[in-house]
Backbone as CSV, one residue per row, in Angstrom:
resi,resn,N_x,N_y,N_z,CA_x,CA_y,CA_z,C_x,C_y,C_z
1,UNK,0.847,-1.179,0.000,0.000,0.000,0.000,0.890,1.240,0.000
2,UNK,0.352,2.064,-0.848,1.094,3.234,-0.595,1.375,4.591,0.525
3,UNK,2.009,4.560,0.953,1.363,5.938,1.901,1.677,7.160,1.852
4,UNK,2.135,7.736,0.609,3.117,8.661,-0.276,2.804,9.048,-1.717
5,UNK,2.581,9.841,-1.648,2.223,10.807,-3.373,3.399,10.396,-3.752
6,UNK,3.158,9.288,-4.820,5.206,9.622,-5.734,4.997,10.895,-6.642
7,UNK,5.792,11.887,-6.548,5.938,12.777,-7.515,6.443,12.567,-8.550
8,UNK,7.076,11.782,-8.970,7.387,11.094,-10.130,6.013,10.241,-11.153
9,UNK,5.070,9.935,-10.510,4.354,9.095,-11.068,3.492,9.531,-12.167
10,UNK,3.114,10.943,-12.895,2.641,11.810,-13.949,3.608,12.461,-14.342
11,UNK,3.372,12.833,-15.485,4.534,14.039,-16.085,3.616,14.904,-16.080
12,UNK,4.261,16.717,-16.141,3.755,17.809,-15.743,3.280,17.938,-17.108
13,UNK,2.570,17.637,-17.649,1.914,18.194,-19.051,0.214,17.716,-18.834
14,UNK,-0.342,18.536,-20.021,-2.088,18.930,-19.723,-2.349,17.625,-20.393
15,UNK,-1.567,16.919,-20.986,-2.075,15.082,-21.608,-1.955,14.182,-20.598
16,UNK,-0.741,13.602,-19.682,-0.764,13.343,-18.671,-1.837,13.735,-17.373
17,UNK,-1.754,14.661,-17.541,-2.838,15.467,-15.815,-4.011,14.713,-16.699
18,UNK,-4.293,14.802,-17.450,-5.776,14.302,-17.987,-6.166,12.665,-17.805
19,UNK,-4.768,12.340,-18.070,-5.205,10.985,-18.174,-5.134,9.756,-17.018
20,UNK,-4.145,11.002,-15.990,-4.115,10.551,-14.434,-5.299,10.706,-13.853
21,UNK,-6.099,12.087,-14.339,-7.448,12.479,-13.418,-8.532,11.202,-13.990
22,UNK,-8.821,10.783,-14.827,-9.823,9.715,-15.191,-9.764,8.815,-14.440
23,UNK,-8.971,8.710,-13.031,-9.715,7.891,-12.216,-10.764,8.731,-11.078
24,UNK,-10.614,10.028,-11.382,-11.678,10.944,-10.367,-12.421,11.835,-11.768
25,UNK,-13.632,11.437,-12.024,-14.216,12.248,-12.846,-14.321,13.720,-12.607
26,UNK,-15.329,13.886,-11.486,-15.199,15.169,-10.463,-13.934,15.979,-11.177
27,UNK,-12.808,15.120,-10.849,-11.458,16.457,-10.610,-11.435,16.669,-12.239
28,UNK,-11.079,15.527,-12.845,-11.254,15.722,-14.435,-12.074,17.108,-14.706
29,UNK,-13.180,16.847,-14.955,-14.151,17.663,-15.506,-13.376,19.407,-14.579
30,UNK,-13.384,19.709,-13.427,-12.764,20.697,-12.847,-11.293,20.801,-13.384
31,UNK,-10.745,19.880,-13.680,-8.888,20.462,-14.619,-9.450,20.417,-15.874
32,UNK,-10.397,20.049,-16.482,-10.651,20.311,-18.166,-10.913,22.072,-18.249
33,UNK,-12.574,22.533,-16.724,-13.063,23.965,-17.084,-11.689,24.535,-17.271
34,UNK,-11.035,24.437,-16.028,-10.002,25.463,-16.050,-8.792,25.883,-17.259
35,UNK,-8.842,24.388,-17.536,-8.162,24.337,-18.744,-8.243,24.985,-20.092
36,UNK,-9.586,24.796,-20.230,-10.261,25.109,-21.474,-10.582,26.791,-21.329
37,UNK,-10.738,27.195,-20.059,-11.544,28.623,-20.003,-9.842,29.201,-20.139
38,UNK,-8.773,28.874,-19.691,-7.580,29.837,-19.996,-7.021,29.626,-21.520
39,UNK,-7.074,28.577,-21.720,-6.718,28.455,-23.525,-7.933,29.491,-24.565
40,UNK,-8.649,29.298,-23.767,-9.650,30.316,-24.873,-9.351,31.492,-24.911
41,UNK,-8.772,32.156,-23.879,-8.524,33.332,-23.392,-6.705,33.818,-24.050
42,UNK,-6.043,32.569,-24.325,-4.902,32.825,-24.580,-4.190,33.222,-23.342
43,UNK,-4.463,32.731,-22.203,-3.930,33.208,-20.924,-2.590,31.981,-20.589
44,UNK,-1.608,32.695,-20.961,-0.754,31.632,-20.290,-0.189,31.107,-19.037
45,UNK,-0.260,31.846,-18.289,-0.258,32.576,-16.522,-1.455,31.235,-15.869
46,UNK,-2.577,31.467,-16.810,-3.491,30.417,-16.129,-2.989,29.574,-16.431
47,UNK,-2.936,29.276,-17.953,-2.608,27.611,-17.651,-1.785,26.798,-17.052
48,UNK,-0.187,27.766,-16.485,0.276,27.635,-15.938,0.044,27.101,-14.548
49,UNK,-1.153,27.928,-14.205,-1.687,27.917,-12.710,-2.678,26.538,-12.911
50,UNK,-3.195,26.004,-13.982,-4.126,24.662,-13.835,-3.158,24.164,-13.795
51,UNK,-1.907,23.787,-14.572,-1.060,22.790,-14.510,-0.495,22.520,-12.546
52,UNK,-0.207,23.439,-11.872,0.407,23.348,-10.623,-0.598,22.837,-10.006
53,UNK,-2.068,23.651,-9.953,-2.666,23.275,-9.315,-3.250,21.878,-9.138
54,UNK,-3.395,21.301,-10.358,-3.767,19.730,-10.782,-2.908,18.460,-10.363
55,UNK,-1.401,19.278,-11.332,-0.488,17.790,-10.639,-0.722,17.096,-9.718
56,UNK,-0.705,17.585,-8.483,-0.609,17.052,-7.328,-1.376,16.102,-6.872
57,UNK,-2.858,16.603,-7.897,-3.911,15.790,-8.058,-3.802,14.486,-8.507
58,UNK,-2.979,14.802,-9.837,-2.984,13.517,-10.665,-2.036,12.862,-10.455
59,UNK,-0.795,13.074,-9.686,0.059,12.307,-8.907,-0.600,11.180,-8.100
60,UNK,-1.740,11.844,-7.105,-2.440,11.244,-6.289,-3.031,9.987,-7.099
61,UNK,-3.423,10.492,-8.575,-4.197,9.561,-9.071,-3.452,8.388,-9.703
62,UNK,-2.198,8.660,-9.983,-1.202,8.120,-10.872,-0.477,7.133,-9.829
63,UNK,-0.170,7.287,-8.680,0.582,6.515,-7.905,-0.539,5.374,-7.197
64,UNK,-0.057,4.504,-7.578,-0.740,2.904,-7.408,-0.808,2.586,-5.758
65,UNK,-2.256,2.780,-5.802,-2.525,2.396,-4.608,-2.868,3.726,-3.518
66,UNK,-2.823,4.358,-3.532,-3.084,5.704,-3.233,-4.326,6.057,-2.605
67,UNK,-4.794,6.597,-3.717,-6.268,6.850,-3.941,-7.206,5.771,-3.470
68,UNK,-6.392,4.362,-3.213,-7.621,3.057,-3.254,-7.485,3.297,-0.995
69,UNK,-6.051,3.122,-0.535,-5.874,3.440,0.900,-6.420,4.867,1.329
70,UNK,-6.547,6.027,0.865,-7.756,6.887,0.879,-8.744,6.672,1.625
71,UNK,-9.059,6.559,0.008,-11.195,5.546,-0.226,-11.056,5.534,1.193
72,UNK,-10.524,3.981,1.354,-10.634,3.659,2.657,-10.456,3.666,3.689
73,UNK,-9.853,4.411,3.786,-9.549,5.308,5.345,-10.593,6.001,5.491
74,UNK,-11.121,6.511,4.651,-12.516,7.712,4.624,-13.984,7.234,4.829
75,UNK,-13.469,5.864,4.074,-14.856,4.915,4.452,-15.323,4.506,6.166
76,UNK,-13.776,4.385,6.948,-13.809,3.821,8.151,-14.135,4.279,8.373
77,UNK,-13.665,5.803,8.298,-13.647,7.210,9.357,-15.386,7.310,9.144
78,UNK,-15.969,6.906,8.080,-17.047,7.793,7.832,-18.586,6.654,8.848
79,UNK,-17.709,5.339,8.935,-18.657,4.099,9.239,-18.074,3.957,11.266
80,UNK,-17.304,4.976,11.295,-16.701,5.532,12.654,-16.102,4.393,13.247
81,UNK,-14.963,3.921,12.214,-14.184,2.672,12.709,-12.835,3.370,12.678
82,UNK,-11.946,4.085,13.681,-10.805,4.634,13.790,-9.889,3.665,14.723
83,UNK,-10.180,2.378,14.831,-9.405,1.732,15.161,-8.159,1.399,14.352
84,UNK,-7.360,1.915,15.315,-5.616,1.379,14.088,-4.853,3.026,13.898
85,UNK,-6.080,3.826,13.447,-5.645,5.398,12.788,-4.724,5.890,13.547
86,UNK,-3.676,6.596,12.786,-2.577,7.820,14.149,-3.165,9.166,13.057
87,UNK,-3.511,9.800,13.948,-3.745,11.189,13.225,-2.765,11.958,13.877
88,UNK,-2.058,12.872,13.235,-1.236,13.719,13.332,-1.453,15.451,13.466
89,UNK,-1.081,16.089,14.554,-1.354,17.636,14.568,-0.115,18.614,14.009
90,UNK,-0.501,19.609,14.024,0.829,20.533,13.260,1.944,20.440,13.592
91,UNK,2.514,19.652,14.614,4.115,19.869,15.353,4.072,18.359,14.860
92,UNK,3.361,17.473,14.474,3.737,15.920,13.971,3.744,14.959,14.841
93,UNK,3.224,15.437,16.059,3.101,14.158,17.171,1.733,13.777,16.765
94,UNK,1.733,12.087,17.429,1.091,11.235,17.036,-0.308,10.947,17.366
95,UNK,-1.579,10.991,17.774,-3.027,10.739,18.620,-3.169,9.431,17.896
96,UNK,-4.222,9.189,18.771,-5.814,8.402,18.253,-6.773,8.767,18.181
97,UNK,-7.705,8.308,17.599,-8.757,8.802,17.550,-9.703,9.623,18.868
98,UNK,-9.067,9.053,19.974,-9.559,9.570,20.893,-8.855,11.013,21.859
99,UNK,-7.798,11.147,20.705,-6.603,12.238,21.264,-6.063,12.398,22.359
100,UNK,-5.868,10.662,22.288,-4.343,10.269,23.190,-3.158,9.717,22.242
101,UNK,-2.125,10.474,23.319,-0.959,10.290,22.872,-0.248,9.289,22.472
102,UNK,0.287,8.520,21.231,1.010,7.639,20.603,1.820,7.079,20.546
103,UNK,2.778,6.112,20.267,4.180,6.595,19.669,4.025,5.503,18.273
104,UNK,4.227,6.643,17.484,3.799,5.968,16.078,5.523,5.854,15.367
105,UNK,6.087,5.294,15.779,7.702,5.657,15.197,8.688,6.171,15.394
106,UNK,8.247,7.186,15.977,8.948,8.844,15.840,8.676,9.880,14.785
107,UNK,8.009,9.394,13.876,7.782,10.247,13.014,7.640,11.671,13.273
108,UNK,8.091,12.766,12.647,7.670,13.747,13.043,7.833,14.875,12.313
């Protein structure tokens, strides 16, 4: 399972981002408007700005396994099964669901 955006896993171009997003229609259709409304315009600044803004997206979508450990983390969270979870706060120490303290590694 993955637990890491590879940044490597899309190339930064508007053919790639496209064809990474077709596993999230949603985002697709939202990197096409943007896409399409700055090319019409001849705005290069935007398209610039869909391209940054998307990658990251389609990284997400592009790196195997990703998007599927997600799903399901979101599913638990949502069916209120946080057994197992370390959620993390801004300084990187570790909780549970019940926001007690961890030790998940050291990670930090």
């Amino acid at each position: 399972m993955a637990h890491e955006v590879d940044p490597n896993s899309c190339e930064r171009t508007p053919e790639a981002i496209r064809a990474a997003l077709q596993r999230r229609p949603d985002w697709l259709r939202a990197f096409e408007q943007e896409w399409l409304s700055a090319a019409a315009d001849f705005d290069q600044p935007a398209l610039d700005a869909a391209i940054d803004k998307w990658f990251p997206f389609a990284c997400a979508c592009a790196t195997p396994g990703y998007l599927d450990a997600v799903e399901q983390t979101v599913k638990r969270m949502t069916e209120d099964d946080t057994e197992g979870l370390v959620f993390r706060d801004a300084e990187g120490h570790a909780y549970d669901a019940d926001g007690r303290s961890v030790d998940a590694g050291g990670r930090r």
